[in-house]
Amino acid sequence: MSTSVPRAKADFRTRYGPWAVVTGVTSGIGEAFALDLARRGLDLVLVARNGEALATLASSLALAGRQTRVIAADLSTLDGIEAVRRATADLEVGLLVAAAGFGTSGLFLDADAATEREMVQVNCLAVLDLCRHFAPAMARRGRGGLVLMSSLVGRQGTPYAVSYAASKAWVHILAEGLNAELKPSGVDVIACAPGPVRSGFAERAGLRMGLADRPRDVARPSLSALGRKRVIAPGPVSKLLTWSLATAPRPLRIRILGGVMRGMAKGS
């Protein structure tokens, strides 16, 4: 019986391996990315704040035959970013999935300033720092990839999620620009822009979640589209919402999504 690695898996590991760094990995979208990458044959650096949950995920991936390295780090701090740099210094990282992030909801004038700043640190500045750290080595090798988490609400201003939407708009534009700059160097970049997803996001953001996609329906198509698309709206619910808003004038999209977010906000 042949024990050869399937060609598609071998090609993905050659293109984006041998190690992938996934942030926000202990729940939701980040965990789904880690599991799918393991199936594709990559070894994994797992980054999150919850050390116990990291150890549990690492154990399950080790049972599946994958090497892992865990980093318990708070990416809202410079110490957390430095911990990732130090812990990966001896690894050939061919893929970064920047899935760590959180949101807030409600009126901007009622928001807690410290929480808003922390969100921008995680959603934007940590992404910037990690891309700046890992992308140069990928470009020198002539291969690699960056998967950056945008959002449906990041495609226009969104009342009742003003700062969160703005942070995702920043990531979206960063990914599109990096796609153009790094493509000649052999580095693929994609902005993953889902709509509502069933994860821990809604609870922390103070939202009531209705119809939503599963995390695996975001991770799997995003990885399959890496190298072929600049932007993807993965998952059936995300596709439906993106399509339904596509032809609406921007001011109307802002009003529609503002109404949706107001209805979802638990404090409204």
mmCIF file of C-alpha atoms in Angstrom:
data_model
loop_
_atom_site.group_PDB
_atom_site.id
_atom_site.type_symbol
_atom_site.label_atom_id
_atom_site.label_comp_id
_atom_site.label_asym_id
_atom_site.label_seq_id
_atom_site.Cartn_x
_atom_site.Cartn_y
_atom_site.Cartn_z
ATOM 1 C CA MET A 1 0.000 0.000 0.000
ATOM 2 C CA SER A 2 1.352 3.430 -0.949
ATOM 3 C CA THR A 3 2.128 5.829 1.902
ATOM 4 C CA SER A 4 2.795 8.820 -0.347
ATOM 5 C CA VAL A 5 1.301 12.164 0.654
ATOM 6 C CA PRO A 6 -1.612 13.236 -1.589
ATOM 7 C CA ARG A 7 -0.414 15.700 -4.217
ATOM 8 C CA ALA A 8 -2.734 18.536 -3.176
ATOM 9 C CA LYS A 9 -1.563 18.282 0.446
ATOM 10 C CA ALA A 10 2.095 18.067 -0.578
ATOM 11 C CA ASP A 11 1.747 21.080 -2.871
ATOM 12 C CA PHE A 12 0.100 23.148 -0.126
ATOM 13 C CA ARG A 13 2.840 22.272 2.372
ATOM 14 C CA THR A 14 5.537 23.079 -0.185
ATOM 15 C CA ARG A 15 3.920 26.414 -0.973
ATOM 16 C CA TYR A 16 2.973 27.504 2.540
ATOM 17 C CA GLY A 17 4.887 25.284 4.960
ATOM 18 C CA PRO A 18 6.444 23.764 6.772
ATOM 19 C CA TRP A 19 5.130 25.881 9.679
ATOM 20 C CA ALA A 20 2.034 28.054 9.934
ATOM 21 C CA VAL A 21 1.393 30.608 12.667
ATOM 22 C CA VAL A 22 -2.279 30.924 13.619
ATOM 23 C CA THR A 23 -3.396 33.545 16.143
ATOM 24 C CA GLY A 24 -6.646 33.499 18.086
ATOM 25 C CA VAL A 25 -6.508 29.747 17.769
ATOM 26 C CA THR A 26 -8.392 28.379 20.765
ATOM 27 C CA SER A 27 -11.934 28.964 19.483
ATOM 28 C CA GLY A 28 -14.023 29.829 16.474
ATOM 29 C CA ILE A 29 -12.388 30.793 13.204
ATOM 30 C CA GLY A 30 -8.804 30.500 14.455
ATOM 31 C CA GLU A 31 -9.344 26.946 15.665
ATOM 32 C CA ALA A 32 -11.019 26.016 12.373
ATOM 33 C CA PHE A 33 -8.017 27.347 10.442
ATOM 34 C CA ALA A 34 -5.618 25.340 12.620
ATOM 35 C CA LEU A 35 -7.553 22.107 12.134
ATOM 36 C CA ASP A 36 -7.778 22.575 8.376
ATOM 37 C CA LEU A 37 -4.079 23.427 8.100
ATOM 38 C CA ALA A 38 -3.225 20.285 10.026
ATOM 39 C CA ARG A 39 -5.238 18.277 7.519
ATOM 40 C CA ARG A 40 -3.262 19.967 4.751
ATOM 41 C CA GLY A 41 -0.004 18.757 6.288
ATOM 42 C CA LEU A 42 1.399 21.856 8.017
ATOM 43 C CA ASP A 43 2.939 21.997 11.468
ATOM 44 C CA LEU A 44 1.480 24.694 13.649
ATOM 45 C CA VAL A 45 2.457 27.532 15.956
ATOM 46 C CA LEU A 46 -0.637 28.130 18.080
ATOM 47 C CA VAL A 47 -1.073 31.615 19.555
ATOM 48 C CA ALA A 48 -3.764 32.679 22.039
ATOM 49 C CA ARG A 49 -4.131 34.029 25.569
ATOM 50 C CA ASN A 50 -5.599 30.873 27.147
ATOM 51 C CA GLY A 51 -2.698 28.551 27.924
ATOM 52 C CA GLU A 52 -4.892 25.654 29.057
ATOM 53 C CA ALA A 53 -6.975 25.719 25.870
ATOM 54 C CA LEU A 54 -3.768 25.946 23.825
ATOM 55 C CA ALA A 55 -2.410 22.796 25.473
ATOM 56 C CA THR A 56 -5.632 20.906 24.752
ATOM 57 C CA LEU A 57 -5.604 21.847 21.065
ATOM 58 C CA ALA A 58 -1.892 21.069 20.746
ATOM 59 C CA SER A 59 -2.464 17.605 22.207
ATOM 60 C CA SER A 60 -5.208 16.827 19.702
ATOM 61 C CA LEU A 61 -3.067 17.995 16.793
ATOM 62 C CA ALA A 62 -0.100 15.957 18.046
ATOM 63 C CA LEU A 63 -2.330 12.882 18.022
ATOM 64 C CA ALA A 64 -3.035 13.674 14.377
ATOM 65 C CA GLY A 65 0.709 13.575 13.660
ATOM 66 C CA ARG A 66 1.440 17.278 13.536
ATOM 67 C CA GLN A 67 4.220 19.144 15.327
ATOM 68 C CA THR A 68 3.012 22.083 17.385
ATOM 69 C CA ARG A 69 4.429 24.949 19.371
ATOM 70 C CA VAL A 70 2.205 26.919 21.750
ATOM 71 C CA ILE A 71 2.563 30.588 22.645
ATOM 72 C CA ALA A 72 0.341 31.999 25.382
ATOM 73 C CA ALA A 73 0.452 35.687 24.530
ATOM 74 C CA ASP A 74 -1.735 38.777 24.687
ATOM 75 C CA LEU A 75 -1.406 40.376 21.252
ATOM 76 C CA SER A 76 -2.717 43.697 22.513
ATOM 77 C CA THR A 77 0.719 44.210 24.104
ATOM 78 C CA LEU A 78 4.202 44.631 22.679
ATOM 79 C CA ASP A 79 5.371 41.876 25.023
ATOM 80 C CA GLY A 80 2.882 39.528 23.379
ATOM 81 C CA ILE A 81 4.170 40.343 19.896
ATOM 82 C CA GLU A 82 7.756 39.897 21.058
ATOM 83 C CA ALA A 83 6.864 36.507 22.546
ATOM 84 C CA VAL A 84 5.699 35.346 19.112
ATOM 85 C CA ARG A 85 8.889 36.624 17.490
ATOM 86 C CA ARG A 86 11.137 34.873 20.006
ATOM 87 C CA ALA A 87 9.261 31.580 19.959
ATOM 88 C CA THR A 88 9.376 31.310 16.159
ATOM 89 C CA ALA A 89 12.940 32.512 15.599
ATOM 90 C CA ASP A 90 14.198 29.020 14.729
ATOM 91 C CA LEU A 91 11.249 28.031 12.505
ATOM 92 C CA GLU A 92 10.612 28.375 8.786
ATOM 93 C CA VAL A 93 7.186 29.987 8.843
ATOM 94 C CA GLY A 94 5.504 29.899 5.456
ATOM 95 C CA LEU A 95 2.010 31.025 6.444
ATOM 96 C CA LEU A 96 0.496 33.532 8.856
ATOM 97 C CA VAL A 97 -3.215 33.346 9.670
ATOM 98 C CA ALA A 98 -4.020 36.448 11.721
ATOM 99 C CA ALA A 99 -7.327 35.317 13.191
ATOM 100 C CA ALA A 100 -7.047 36.947 16.632
ATOM 101 C CA GLY A 101 -9.474 39.793 17.110
ATOM 102 C CA PHE A 102 -12.598 40.979 18.857
ATOM 103 C CA GLY A 103 -15.374 43.501 18.419
ATOM 104 C CA THR A 104 -17.590 45.880 20.348
ATOM 105 C CA SER A 105 -21.131 47.020 19.742
ATOM 106 C CA GLY A 106 -23.343 49.930 20.692
ATOM 107 C CA LEU A 107 -23.077 53.675 20.288
ATOM 108 C CA PHE A 108 -19.571 55.073 19.835
ATOM 109 C CA LEU A 109 -20.147 57.783 22.462
ATOM 110 C CA ASP A 110 -21.054 55.134 25.038
ATOM 111 C CA ALA A 111 -18.010 52.926 24.348
ATOM 112 C CA ASP A 112 -15.269 52.297 26.891
ATOM 113 C CA ALA A 113 -12.168 54.068 25.605
ATOM 114 C CA ALA A 114 -9.709 51.486 26.971
ATOM 115 C CA THR A 115 -11.581 48.616 25.324
ATOM 116 C CA GLU A 116 -11.714 50.463 22.006
ATOM 117 C CA ARG A 117 -7.943 51.041 22.118
ATOM 118 C CA GLU A 118 -7.304 47.401 23.004
ATOM 119 C CA MET A 119 -9.435 46.323 20.038
ATOM 120 C CA VAL A 120 -7.419 48.457 17.642
ATOM 121 C CA GLN A 121 -4.203 47.044 19.110
ATOM 122 C CA VAL A 122 -5.324 43.442 18.474
ATOM 123 C CA ASN A 123 -7.247 43.906 15.229
ATOM 124 C CA CYS A 124 -4.813 46.288 13.523
ATOM 125 C CA LEU A 125 -1.438 46.858 15.147
ATOM 126 C CA ALA A 126 -0.777 43.198 15.995
ATOM 127 C CA VAL A 127 -1.599 42.276 12.396
ATOM 128 C CA LEU A 128 0.765 44.977 11.152
ATOM 129 C CA ASP A 129 3.591 43.840 13.447
ATOM 130 C CA LEU A 130 3.225 40.144 12.602
ATOM 131 C CA CYS A 131 3.020 40.749 8.847
ATOM 132 C CA ARG A 132 6.070 42.981 9.043
ATOM 133 C CA HIS A 133 7.917 40.258 10.954
ATOM 134 C CA PHE A 134 7.066 37.189 8.862
ATOM 135 C CA ALA A 135 6.598 38.566 5.334
ATOM 136 C CA PRO A 136 10.240 39.560 4.621
ATOM 137 C CA ALA A 137 11.536 35.991 5.079
ATOM 138 C CA MET A 138 8.707 34.663 2.916
ATOM 139 C CA ALA A 139 9.609 37.134 0.172
ATOM 140 C CA ARG A 140 13.274 36.130 0.344
ATOM 141 C CA ARG A 141 12.320 32.467 -0.044
ATOM 142 C CA GLY A 142 9.958 33.301 -2.896
ATOM 143 C CA ARG A 143 6.936 31.588 -1.359
ATOM 144 C CA GLY A 144 4.485 31.980 1.504
ATOM 145 C CA GLY A 145 1.113 33.387 2.424
ATOM 146 C CA LEU A 146 -0.780 35.790 4.677
ATOM 147 C CA VAL A 147 -4.445 35.294 5.594
ATOM 148 C CA LEU A 148 -5.864 38.463 7.155
ATOM 149 C CA MET A 149 -9.321 38.710 8.725
ATOM 150 C CA SER A 150 -11.503 41.476 7.331
ATOM 151 C CA SER A 151 -15.309 41.506 7.679
ATOM 152 C CA LEU A 152 -18.500 42.261 5.825
ATOM 153 C CA VAL A 153 -18.940 45.302 8.078
ATOM 154 C CA GLY A 154 -15.468 46.540 7.109
ATOM 155 C CA ARG A 155 -16.582 47.384 3.574
ATOM 156 C CA GLN A 156 -18.367 50.550 4.675
ATOM 157 C CA GLY A 157 -18.989 52.516 7.848
ATOM 158 C CA THR A 158 -21.252 50.577 10.207
ATOM 159 C CA PRO A 159 -23.201 52.333 12.961
ATOM 160 C CA TYR A 160 -23.355 50.515 16.304
ATOM 161 C CA ALA A 161 -20.011 48.870 15.451
ATOM 162 C CA VAL A 162 -18.095 51.957 14.386
ATOM 163 C CA SER A 163 -14.642 51.155 15.715
ATOM 164 C CA TYR A 164 -14.811 47.447 14.919
ATOM 165 C CA ALA A 165 -15.879 48.111 11.332
ATOM 166 C CA ALA A 166 -13.131 50.707 10.957
ATOM 167 C CA SER A 167 -10.515 48.247 12.259
ATOM 168 C CA LYS A 168 -11.640 45.633 9.730
ATOM 169 C CA ALA A 169 -11.640 48.200 6.920
ATOM 170 C CA TRP A 170 -7.996 48.884 7.800
ATOM 171 C CA VAL A 171 -7.140 45.173 7.600
ATOM 172 C CA HIS A 172 -9.039 44.855 4.313
ATOM 173 C CA ILE A 173 -7.066 47.666 2.674
ATOM 174 C CA LEU A 174 -3.796 46.372 4.139
ATOM 175 C CA ALA A 175 -4.430 42.930 2.637
ATOM 176 C CA GLU A 176 -5.301 44.289 -0.805
ATOM 177 C CA GLY A 177 -2.200 46.461 -0.871
ATOM 178 C CA LEU A 178 0.074 43.675 0.350
ATOM 179 C CA ASN A 179 -1.414 41.335 -2.248
ATOM 180 C CA ALA A 180 -0.256 43.670 -5.011
ATOM 181 C CA GLU A 181 3.154 44.380 -3.467
ATOM 182 C CA LEU A 182 4.084 40.828 -2.475
ATOM 183 C CA LYS A 183 2.678 38.840 -5.388
ATOM 184 C CA PRO A 184 5.826 39.424 -7.524
ATOM 185 C CA SER A 185 7.887 37.991 -4.633
ATOM 186 C CA GLY A 186 5.817 34.801 -4.554
ATOM 187 C CA VAL A 187 3.857 35.648 -1.387
ATOM 188 C CA ASP A 188 0.071 35.242 -1.565
ATOM 189 C CA VAL A 189 -2.192 37.491 0.518
ATOM 190 C CA ILE A 190 -5.947 37.214 0.974
ATOM 191 C CA ALA A 191 -8.509 39.236 2.907
ATOM 192 C CA CYS A 192 -11.098 36.943 4.457
ATOM 193 C CA ALA A 193 -14.305 39.000 4.846
ATOM 194 C CA PRO A 194 -17.072 36.895 6.409
ATOM 195 C CA GLY A 195 -20.394 38.013 7.759
ATOM 196 C CA PRO A 196 -21.769 36.587 11.026
ATOM 197 C CA VAL A 197 -19.981 33.450 12.240
ATOM 198 C CA ARG A 198 -20.859 31.193 15.174
ATOM 199 C CA SER A 199 -17.937 31.682 17.537
ATOM 200 C CA GLY A 200 -17.090 33.403 20.794
ATOM 201 C CA PHE A 201 -17.040 36.738 18.956
ATOM 202 C CA ALA A 202 -20.711 37.595 19.514
ATOM 203 C CA GLU A 203 -20.589 37.059 23.266
ATOM 204 C CA ARG A 204 -17.595 39.328 23.750
ATOM 205 C CA ALA A 205 -19.021 41.945 21.373
ATOM 206 C CA GLY A 206 -22.354 41.940 23.196
ATOM 207 C CA LEU A 207 -24.341 40.749 20.192
ATOM 208 C CA ARG A 208 -27.312 38.423 19.740
ATOM 209 C CA MET A 209 -26.349 36.077 16.915
ATOM 210 C CA GLY A 210 -29.040 34.806 14.553
ATOM 211 C CA LEU A 211 -28.329 33.179 11.206
ATOM 212 C CA ALA A 212 -24.580 32.626 10.946
ATOM 213 C CA ASP A 213 -21.909 30.533 9.245
ATOM 214 C CA ARG A 214 -19.865 27.788 10.891
ATOM 215 C CA PRO A 215 -16.166 28.562 11.461
ATOM 216 C CA ARG A 216 -15.091 25.666 9.241
ATOM 217 C CA ASP A 217 -17.115 27.166 6.397
ATOM 218 C CA VAL A 218 -14.909 30.244 6.692
ATOM 219 C CA ALA A 219 -11.510 28.564 7.096
ATOM 220 C CA ARG A 220 -11.651 25.886 4.421
ATOM 221 C CA PRO A 221 -12.672 28.035 1.425
ATOM 222 C CA SER A 222 -10.322 30.823 2.493
ATOM 223 C CA LEU A 223 -7.319 28.508 2.402
ATOM 224 C CA SER A 224 -8.466 27.022 -0.899
ATOM 225 C CA ALA A 225 -8.719 30.538 -2.368
ATOM 226 C CA LEU A 226 -5.268 31.621 -1.161
ATOM 227 C CA GLY A 227 -3.174 32.463 -4.214
ATOM 228 C CA ARG A 228 -6.254 32.713 -6.447
ATOM 229 C CA LYS A 229 -8.248 35.600 -4.933
ATOM 230 C CA ARG A 230 -7.538 38.923 -3.236
ATOM 231 C CA VAL A 231 -10.738 38.876 -1.161
ATOM 232 C CA ILE A 232 -13.173 36.155 -0.190
ATOM 233 C CA ALA A 233 -16.562 36.283 1.549
ATOM 234 C CA PRO A 234 -16.613 32.653 2.736
ATOM 235 C CA GLY A 235 -19.642 30.725 3.947
ATOM 236 C CA PRO A 236 -23.205 30.627 2.583
ATOM 237 C CA VAL A 237 -24.589 33.318 4.902
ATOM 238 C CA SER A 238 -21.668 35.627 4.150
ATOM 239 C CA LYS A 239 -22.097 35.109 0.411
ATOM 240 C CA LEU A 240 -25.828 35.839 0.630
ATOM 241 C CA LEU A 241 -25.336 39.039 2.609
ATOM 242 C CA THR A 242 -22.465 40.219 0.401
ATOM 243 C CA TRP A 243 -24.518 39.587 -2.752
ATOM 244 C CA SER A 244 -27.627 41.271 -1.371
ATOM 245 C CA LEU A 245 -25.691 44.428 -0.460
ATOM 246 C CA ALA A 246 -23.467 44.550 -3.537
ATOM 247 C CA THR A 247 -25.702 46.744 -5.707
ATOM 248 C CA ALA A 248 -26.897 49.046 -2.914
ATOM 249 C CA PRO A 249 -25.424 52.576 -2.884
ATOM 250 C CA ARG A 250 -22.904 53.040 -0.097
ATOM 251 C CA PRO A 251 -25.122 55.333 2.029
ATOM 252 C CA LEU A 252 -27.890 52.730 1.880
ATOM 253 C CA ARG A 253 -25.489 49.946 2.901
ATOM 254 C CA ILE A 254 -24.455 52.037 5.903
ATOM 255 C CA ARG A 255 -28.097 52.480 6.969
ATOM 256 C CA ILE A 256 -28.956 48.817 6.411
ATOM 257 C CA LEU A 257 -25.994 47.460 8.369
ATOM 258 C CA GLY A 258 -26.486 50.054 11.080
ATOM 259 C CA GLY A 259 -30.029 48.793 11.520
ATOM 260 C CA VAL A 260 -28.857 45.201 11.596
ATOM 261 C CA MET A 261 -26.182 45.938 14.200
ATOM 262 C CA ARG A 262 -28.611 47.942 16.324
ATOM 263 C CA GLY A 263 -30.997 45.010 16.312
ATOM 264 C CA MET A 264 -28.237 42.566 17.266
ATOM 265 C CA ALA A 265 -26.782 44.675 20.082
ATOM 266 C CA LYS A 266 -27.874 43.241 23.434
ATOM 267 C CA GLY A 267 -28.033 46.632 25.068
ATOM 268 C CA SER A 268 -30.337 48.156 22.469
#
